[in-house]
Amino acid sequence: MTHTGSVKNVSRHAALGLSDERAVHMYEKMQLTRKFDERAQLLQRAGKVNFHISGITQEPSQVAMAFAMNLENDWFLPYYRDYGFVLSVGMTVKELMLSLFAKAEDPNSAGRQMPGHFGSKRLRIVTGSSPVTTQVPHAVGFALAAKMRGEQSVSLVSFGEGSSNQGDFHEGCNFAGVMKLPVIFVCQNNGYAISIPFAKQSAGRIADRAIGYGFPGIRVDGNDPLEVYRVFAEAHKRALAGEGPTLIEIMTYRVTPHSTSDNDLAYRTKEEVDHHKALDAIPAFRAYLTELGLWSDEKEAELQARIRKEIDEATQYGENAPFQPVEDAFRYVYADSAPEGEGR
């Protein structure tokens, strides 16, 4: 995203149907996500939590795609880096901290799953599973149900580029294409499937795979959140119009290790990472809002203080909340009793 102060850029978000208030709110969610992610990394390094998967620099695109969705009607099947997405559709920092600390109040899994495995009936976030890509056919199922019921509902499912090589991805795309289902497939291409660079995973562009399944595939720059919003808004409109699915490949970059258990400099250089850190879209979006007179240093200071307070309170609550009692370890895992007439 360029910010030259030209007339061309002045009302870019308004041209997309975003009010000034919504554009500012997007920025606030980006910053909240970044600060949560940074705090989670600090907690893991301090030995207070066991594990964290970071999504730093992917927040702008995740927030943008969430803002293009209908929070009342749509279904969401995010993947494990989607903090910006889930915070934008209504999950709270407190809820994410409860998950990070694996506490009983964790709304995702009552502390049973690793952090990043999101699930919320309240927010229409479908429970995620550890095997990657299993959420893709599930999203297609939700889209099929919406079509059969005549509901104005779209399902959105996201995954990494490594996941796009799994059979679940291709089966889901094929069925959705044949049935013209209202689903948006989101590949967040961050360059590495854990330690394997993209060039050694895939021979072509992920977006181009949609052609074989009979629907559009679009590649978009993840460092341009307004363009991401535009692409998702159009895909959402297509889905509701009965025109079928869209595959969107967001070109983003993972500047952190794959997880807190990963040594990323074993497979890439510091220079490569630093290059992409310099392309961080959050300062660029702040500059865009500032040029339009929608943001200022005073507002930034107020926002950072508010975020710090929210994260501090959520951290304290998550750390002090009780764990799941041992006797509840198998709750929801096995049925309490066998159906009548059947042996156990």
Tab-separated table of C-alpha atoms in Angstrom:
chain	number	residue	atom	x	y	z
A	1	MET	CA	0.000	0.000	0.000
A	2	THR	CA	1.420	3.381	-0.950
A	3	HIS	CA	0.689	6.591	0.929
A	4	THR	CA	1.620	9.607	-1.154
A	5	GLY	CA	-1.184	11.846	0.051
A	6	SER	CA	-2.632	11.858	-3.467
A	7	VAL	CA	-6.346	12.339	-4.117
A	8	LYS	CA	-6.428	8.780	-5.437
A	9	ASN	CA	-5.790	7.352	-1.957
A	10	VAL	CA	-7.854	9.792	0.101
A	11	SER	CA	-11.190	7.984	0.064
A	12	ARG	CA	-10.055	4.488	-0.805
A	13	HIS	CA	-11.877	2.777	2.060
A	14	ALA	CA	-15.030	4.810	1.424
A	15	ALA	CA	-15.026	3.660	-2.195
A	16	LEU	CA	-15.184	0.106	-0.851
A	17	GLY	CA	-18.174	0.901	1.335
A	18	LEU	CA	-16.210	1.180	4.571
A	19	SER	CA	-17.068	4.120	6.817
A	20	ASP	CA	-14.328	6.113	8.531
A	21	GLU	CA	-15.364	4.511	11.805
A	22	ARG	CA	-15.030	0.994	10.385
A	23	ALA	CA	-11.629	1.753	8.868
A	24	VAL	CA	-10.367	3.020	12.226
A	25	HIS	CA	-11.891	-0.009	13.962
A	26	MET	CA	-9.944	-2.266	11.593
A	27	TYR	CA	-6.725	-0.580	12.642
A	28	GLU	CA	-7.596	-0.956	16.328
A	29	LYS	CA	-8.185	-4.694	15.841
A	30	MET	CA	-4.845	-5.046	14.053
A	31	GLN	CA	-3.056	-3.435	16.981
A	32	LEU	CA	-4.966	-5.471	19.570
A	33	THR	CA	-4.045	-8.672	17.762
A	34	ARG	CA	-0.377	-7.684	17.498
A	35	LYS	CA	-0.122	-6.849	21.191
A	36	PHE	CA	-1.881	-10.083	22.210
A	37	ASP	CA	0.510	-12.074	20.034
A	38	GLU	CA	3.549	-10.328	21.495
A	39	ARG	CA	2.297	-10.935	25.043
A	40	ALA	CA	1.687	-14.617	24.294
A	41	GLN	CA	5.280	-15.001	23.106
A	42	LEU	CA	6.575	-13.337	26.275
A	43	LEU	CA	4.465	-15.622	28.453
A	44	GLN	CA	5.844	-18.682	26.708
A	45	ARG	CA	9.436	-17.494	27.070
A	46	ALA	CA	8.799	-16.838	30.758
A	47	GLY	CA	7.620	-20.421	31.189
A	48	LYS	CA	4.070	-19.412	32.131
A	49	VAL	CA	2.455	-21.120	29.119
A	50	ASN	CA	3.677	-24.119	27.188
A	51	PHE	CA	3.113	-23.261	23.563
A	52	HIS	CA	2.180	-20.486	21.147
A	53	ILE	CA	1.859	-20.193	17.384
A	54	SER	CA	2.392	-16.622	16.224
A	55	GLY	CA	0.656	-14.814	13.376
A	56	ILE	CA	2.594	-11.542	13.491
A	57	THR	CA	2.379	-9.515	10.217
A	58	GLN	CA	-0.660	-11.576	9.161
A	59	GLU	CA	-3.056	-9.502	11.298
A	60	PRO	CA	-4.028	-6.868	8.662
A	61	SER	CA	-5.265	-9.417	6.135
A	62	GLN	CA	-7.023	-11.499	8.798
A	63	VAL	CA	-8.831	-8.458	10.175
A	64	ALA	CA	-9.784	-7.312	6.675
A	65	MET	CA	-11.325	-10.625	5.681
A	66	ALA	CA	-13.363	-10.717	8.905
A	67	PHE	CA	-14.738	-7.230	8.243
A	68	ALA	CA	-16.088	-8.416	4.879
A	69	MET	CA	-18.205	-11.143	6.486
A	70	ASN	CA	-21.700	-11.137	7.992
A	71	LEU	CA	-21.287	-11.905	11.696
A	72	GLU	CA	-24.963	-12.778	12.139
A	73	ASN	CA	-25.365	-15.321	9.331
A	74	ASP	CA	-21.985	-16.668	8.214
A	75	TRP	CA	-19.983	-19.622	9.547
A	76	PHE	CA	-16.267	-19.448	10.274
A	77	LEU	CA	-13.666	-22.204	10.224
A	78	PRO	CA	-10.339	-20.485	10.960
A	79	TYR	CA	-6.908	-22.015	11.304
A	80	TYR	CA	-4.451	-21.783	14.168
A	81	ARG	CA	-2.883	-18.381	13.355
A	82	ASP	CA	-6.180	-16.553	12.911
A	83	TYR	CA	-6.081	-14.394	16.046
A	84	GLY	CA	-6.867	-11.257	14.042
A	85	PHE	CA	-9.844	-12.981	12.466
A	86	VAL	CA	-11.387	-14.389	15.647
A	87	LEU	CA	-10.855	-11.141	17.570
A	88	SER	CA	-12.601	-9.282	14.740
A	89	VAL	CA	-15.654	-11.566	14.758
A	90	GLY	CA	-16.116	-11.150	18.512
A	91	MET	CA	-13.758	-13.337	20.506
A	92	THR	CA	-12.136	-11.502	23.427
A	93	VAL	CA	-8.535	-11.310	24.606
A	94	LYS	CA	-9.706	-12.827	27.889
A	95	GLU	CA	-11.042	-15.865	26.033
A	96	LEU	CA	-7.791	-16.239	24.093
A	97	MET	CA	-5.783	-16.013	27.319
A	98	LEU	CA	-7.907	-18.720	28.936
A	99	SER	CA	-7.077	-20.909	25.939
A	100	LEU	CA	-3.387	-19.997	26.098
A	101	PHE	CA	-3.223	-20.942	29.797
A	102	ALA	CA	-5.349	-24.081	29.120
A	103	LYS	CA	-7.892	-23.215	31.791
A	104	ALA	CA	-11.317	-24.709	32.453
A	105	GLU	CA	-13.141	-21.543	31.366
A	106	ASP	CA	-11.539	-21.635	27.918
A	107	PRO	CA	-14.568	-21.418	25.572
A	108	ASN	CA	-12.734	-23.165	22.746
A	109	SER	CA	-12.098	-26.522	24.390
A	110	ALA	CA	-12.085	-26.042	28.193
A	111	GLY	CA	-8.283	-26.185	28.067
A	112	ARG	CA	-8.144	-29.546	26.283
A	113	GLN	CA	-6.749	-28.315	22.962
A	114	MET	CA	-3.569	-26.432	22.188
A	115	PRO	CA	-4.049	-22.667	21.783
A	116	GLY	CA	-5.207	-21.594	18.344
A	117	HIS	CA	-7.816	-24.345	18.024
A	118	PHE	CA	-10.769	-22.006	17.996
A	119	GLY	CA	-14.421	-22.825	18.585
A	120	SER	CA	-17.399	-20.739	19.694
A	121	LYS	CA	-21.105	-21.470	19.234
A	122	ARG	CA	-21.843	-17.866	20.179
A	123	LEU	CA	-19.714	-16.523	17.344
A	124	ARG	CA	-20.455	-19.261	14.777
A	125	ILE	CA	-16.829	-20.407	14.880
A	126	VAL	CA	-16.718	-24.132	14.151
A	127	THR	CA	-14.423	-26.167	16.403
A	128	GLY	CA	-11.023	-26.801	14.866
A	129	SER	CA	-8.995	-30.000	15.035
A	130	SER	CA	-5.242	-30.621	15.158
A	131	PRO	CA	-4.954	-32.566	11.860
A	132	VAL	CA	-4.546	-29.796	9.302
A	133	THR	CA	-7.088	-29.190	6.527
A	134	THR	CA	-9.908	-31.216	8.087
A	135	GLN	CA	-11.808	-27.929	8.420
A	136	VAL	CA	-12.098	-27.587	4.624
A	137	PRO	CA	-14.674	-30.348	3.999
A	138	HIS	CA	-16.480	-29.244	7.164
A	139	ALA	CA	-16.860	-25.744	5.718
A	140	VAL	CA	-18.212	-27.229	2.512
A	141	GLY	CA	-20.758	-29.135	4.597
A	142	PHE	CA	-21.924	-25.939	6.276
A	143	ALA	CA	-22.258	-24.303	2.864
A	144	LEU	CA	-24.254	-27.254	1.553
A	145	ALA	CA	-26.608	-27.056	4.538
A	146	ALA	CA	-27.116	-23.325	3.934
A	147	LYS	CA	-27.968	-23.949	0.286
A	148	MET	CA	-30.377	-26.779	1.099
A	149	ARG	CA	-32.135	-24.645	3.702
A	150	GLY	CA	-32.275	-21.572	1.504
A	151	GLU	CA	-30.306	-19.530	4.049
A	152	GLN	CA	-28.363	-16.380	3.158
A	153	SER	CA	-25.191	-17.721	4.718
A	154	VAL	CA	-21.575	-18.091	3.611
A	155	SER	CA	-18.914	-20.280	5.195
A	156	LEU	CA	-15.309	-19.108	5.306
A	157	VAL	CA	-12.449	-21.528	5.865
A	158	SER	CA	-8.778	-20.633	6.120
A	159	PHE	CA	-5.599	-22.704	6.042
A	160	GLY	CA	-1.916	-22.438	5.206
A	161	GLU	CA	-0.364	-23.119	1.825
A	162	GLY	CA	1.062	-26.417	3.088
A	163	SER	CA	-2.480	-27.541	3.873
A	164	SER	CA	-3.536	-26.864	0.297
A	165	ASN	CA	-1.565	-29.961	-0.722
A	166	GLN	CA	-3.741	-32.224	1.425
A	167	GLY	CA	-6.513	-34.343	-0.038
A	168	ASP	CA	-9.155	-32.654	2.120
A	169	PHE	CA	-8.532	-29.377	0.296
A	170	HIS	CA	-8.992	-30.865	-3.156
A	171	GLU	CA	-12.044	-32.925	-2.197
A	172	GLY	CA	-13.657	-29.888	-0.610
A	173	CYS	CA	-12.960	-27.675	-3.625
A	174	ASN	CA	-14.252	-30.272	-6.063
A	175	PHE	CA	-17.538	-30.833	-4.230
A	176	ALA	CA	-18.087	-27.109	-3.664
A	177	GLY	CA	-17.427	-26.393	-7.328
A	178	VAL	CA	-19.800	-29.088	-8.560
A	179	MET	CA	-22.577	-27.980	-6.200
A	180	LYS	CA	-21.886	-24.212	-6.537
A	181	LEU	CA	-21.773	-23.804	-2.774
A	182	PRO	CA	-21.479	-20.512	-0.855
A	183	VAL	CA	-18.019	-21.032	0.593
A	184	ILE	CA	-14.825	-18.963	0.544
A	185	PHE	CA	-11.570	-20.929	0.638
A	186	VAL	CA	-8.728	-18.860	2.104
A	187	CYS	CA	-5.119	-19.939	1.655
A	188	GLN	CA	-2.835	-17.796	3.812
A	189	ASN	CA	0.409	-18.342	1.935
A	190	ASN	CA	3.099	-17.361	4.430
A	191	GLY	CA	5.961	-18.914	2.500
A	192	TYR	CA	6.753	-21.931	4.675
A	193	ALA	CA	4.966	-25.138	5.635
A	194	ILE	CA	6.774	-25.261	8.981
A	195	SER	CA	10.307	-25.463	7.544
A	196	ILE	CA	9.637	-26.271	3.877
A	197	PRO	CA	9.767	-23.243	1.540
A	198	PHE	CA	6.922	-22.764	-0.894
A	199	ALA	CA	9.066	-23.567	-3.944
A	200	LYS	CA	9.607	-27.088	-2.573
A	201	GLN	CA	5.900	-27.635	-1.768
A	202	SER	CA	4.030	-26.480	-4.848
A	203	ALA	CA	4.865	-26.096	-8.518
A	204	GLY	CA	2.389	-23.324	-9.243
A	205	ARG	CA	0.144	-20.701	-7.722
A	206	ILE	CA	-2.393	-21.976	-5.204
A	207	ALA	CA	-5.044	-19.595	-6.581
A	208	ASP	CA	-4.765	-21.207	-10.015
A	209	ARG	CA	-5.983	-24.536	-8.632
A	210	ALA	CA	-9.505	-23.132	-8.550
A	211	ILE	CA	-9.634	-23.216	-12.352
A	212	GLY	CA	-9.731	-27.009	-12.336
A	213	TYR	CA	-12.718	-26.970	-10.010
A	214	GLY	CA	-14.730	-24.464	-11.983
A	215	PHE	CA	-14.620	-21.320	-9.870
A	216	PRO	CA	-12.457	-18.174	-9.528
A	217	GLY	CA	-9.089	-18.160	-7.824
A	218	ILE	CA	-7.611	-14.832	-6.746
A	219	ARG	CA	-4.194	-13.957	-5.378
A	220	VAL	CA	-4.052	-10.840	-3.185
A	221	ASP	CA	-1.294	-8.936	-1.380
A	222	GLY	CA	-1.739	-9.472	2.361
A	223	ASN	CA	0.101	-6.216	3.083
A	224	ASP	CA	-2.798	-4.293	1.517
A	225	PRO	CA	-5.754	-4.820	3.877
A	226	LEU	CA	-8.122	-2.651	1.838
A	227	GLU	CA	-7.498	-4.757	-1.262
A	228	VAL	CA	-7.999	-7.879	0.859
A	229	TYR	CA	-11.312	-6.455	2.058
A	230	ARG	CA	-12.389	-5.708	-1.523
A	231	VAL	CA	-11.608	-9.227	-2.727
A	232	PHE	CA	-13.455	-10.850	0.168
A	233	ALA	CA	-16.457	-8.564	-0.143
A	234	GLU	CA	-16.769	-9.549	-3.810
A	235	ALA	CA	-16.382	-13.259	-3.004
A	236	HIS	CA	-19.056	-12.931	-0.326
A	237	LYS	CA	-21.412	-11.232	-2.784
A	238	ARG	CA	-20.813	-13.979	-5.385
A	239	ALA	CA	-21.554	-16.680	-2.833
A	240	LEU	CA	-24.845	-15.103	-1.754
A	241	ALA	CA	-25.860	-14.635	-5.397
A	242	GLY	CA	-25.595	-18.387	-5.969
A	243	GLU	CA	-22.477	-18.110	-8.103
A	244	GLY	CA	-20.512	-20.581	-6.013
A	245	PRO	CA	-17.181	-20.636	-4.209
A	246	THR	CA	-14.043	-18.536	-4.492
A	247	LEU	CA	-10.463	-19.507	-3.630
A	248	ILE	CA	-8.432	-16.580	-2.288
A	249	GLU	CA	-4.679	-16.899	-1.854
A	250	ILE	CA	-3.391	-14.215	0.514
A	251	MET	CA	0.303	-13.571	-0.016
A	252	THR	CA	1.603	-12.910	3.459
A	253	TYR	CA	4.798	-13.823	5.298
A	254	ARG	CA	5.536	-15.470	8.615
A	255	VAL	CA	8.238	-13.360	10.280
A	256	THR	CA	8.207	-15.470	13.452
A	257	PRO	CA	9.149	-19.130	13.840
A	258	HIS	CA	6.402	-21.602	12.955
A	259	SER	CA	5.785	-22.021	16.664
A	260	THR	CA	7.641	-21.475	19.919
A	261	SER	CA	9.128	-24.965	19.397
A	262	ASP	CA	10.731	-24.023	16.072
A	263	ASN	CA	14.187	-22.659	15.205
A	264	ASP	CA	13.379	-20.815	11.986
A	265	LEU	CA	16.958	-19.713	11.308
A	266	ALA	CA	17.781	-23.346	10.600
A	267	TYR	CA	15.983	-23.014	7.257
A	268	ARG	CA	16.043	-19.281	6.393
A	269	THR	CA	18.228	-16.238	6.938
A	270	LYS	CA	17.828	-13.311	9.293
A	271	GLU	CA	18.171	-10.987	6.290
A	272	GLU	CA	15.137	-12.570	4.641
A	273	VAL	CA	13.056	-12.184	7.792
A	274	ASP	CA	14.185	-8.580	8.345
A	275	HIS	CA	13.229	-7.702	4.764
A	276	HIS	CA	9.655	-8.817	5.375
A	277	LYS	CA	9.467	-7.195	8.808
A	278	ALA	CA	10.118	-3.883	7.072
A	279	LEU	CA	6.987	-4.443	4.962
A	280	ASP	CA	4.745	-4.615	8.049
A	281	ALA	CA	1.294	-3.352	7.006
A	282	ILE	CA	0.205	-2.058	10.407
A	283	PRO	CA	2.409	1.091	10.363
A	284	ALA	CA	1.404	1.599	6.728
A	285	PHE	CA	-2.295	1.474	7.587
A	286	ARG	CA	-1.738	3.892	10.465
A	287	ALA	CA	-0.021	6.280	8.048
A	288	TYR	CA	-2.979	5.973	5.658
A	289	LEU	CA	-5.466	6.906	8.393
A	290	THR	CA	-3.235	9.737	9.605
A	291	GLU	CA	-3.021	11.259	6.129
A	292	LEU	CA	-6.805	11.364	6.041
A	293	GLY	CA	-6.998	13.082	9.415
A	294	LEU	CA	-8.619	10.019	11.011
A	295	TRP	CA	-5.713	9.216	13.323
A	296	SER	CA	-3.132	11.044	15.431
A	297	ASP	CA	-0.325	10.470	17.933
A	298	GLU	CA	-2.759	11.296	20.737
A	299	LYS	CA	-5.237	8.675	19.544
A	300	GLU	CA	-2.404	6.187	19.199
A	301	ALA	CA	-1.269	6.751	22.776
A	302	GLU	CA	-4.835	6.362	24.026
A	303	LEU	CA	-5.293	3.147	22.024
A	304	GLN	CA	-2.052	1.613	23.256
A	305	ALA	CA	-2.947	2.408	26.878
A	306	ARG	CA	-6.391	0.853	26.437
A	307	ILE	CA	-4.940	-2.268	24.804
A	308	ARG	CA	-2.279	-2.614	27.487
A	309	LYS	CA	-4.939	-2.482	30.204
A	310	GLU	CA	-7.114	-5.030	28.425
A	311	ILE	CA	-4.235	-7.451	27.880
A	312	ASP	CA	-2.890	-7.029	31.424
A	313	GLU	CA	-6.312	-7.780	32.908
A	314	ALA	CA	-6.840	-10.753	30.580
A	315	THR	CA	-3.387	-12.130	31.386
A	316	GLN	CA	-3.995	-11.896	35.114
A	317	TYR	CA	-7.402	-13.503	34.797
A	318	GLY	CA	-6.113	-16.331	32.607
A	319	GLU	CA	-3.147	-17.050	34.842
A	320	ASN	CA	-5.254	-17.173	38.025
A	321	ALA	CA	-8.245	-19.082	36.607
A	322	PRO	CA	-8.592	-22.730	37.697
A	323	PHE	CA	-7.610	-25.694	35.573
A	324	GLN	CA	-10.074	-28.377	34.583
A	325	PRO	CA	-10.502	-30.900	37.447
A	326	VAL	CA	-8.751	-34.187	36.756
A	327	GLU	CA	-12.016	-36.081	37.121
A	328	ASP	CA	-13.392	-34.132	34.142
A	329	ALA	CA	-10.556	-35.163	31.826
A	330	PHE	CA	-12.779	-37.554	29.858
A	331	ARG	CA	-15.887	-35.391	29.895
A	332	TYR	CA	-17.366	-35.101	26.383
A	333	VAL	CA	-14.952	-37.796	25.202
A	334	TYR	CA	-17.019	-40.883	25.979
A	335	ALA	CA	-20.776	-41.317	26.278
A	336	ASP	CA	-22.056	-41.625	29.835
A	337	SER	CA	-23.951	-44.774	28.937
A	338	ALA	CA	-24.533	-47.049	25.972
A	339	PRO	CA	-27.793	-46.746	23.989
A	340	GLU	CA	-30.547	-48.946	25.326
A	341	GLY	CA	-30.166	-52.557	24.199
A	342	GLU	CA	-26.450	-52.254	23.377
A	343	GLY	CA	-23.483	-53.475	25.343
A	344	ARG	CA	-20.706	-51.139	26.390
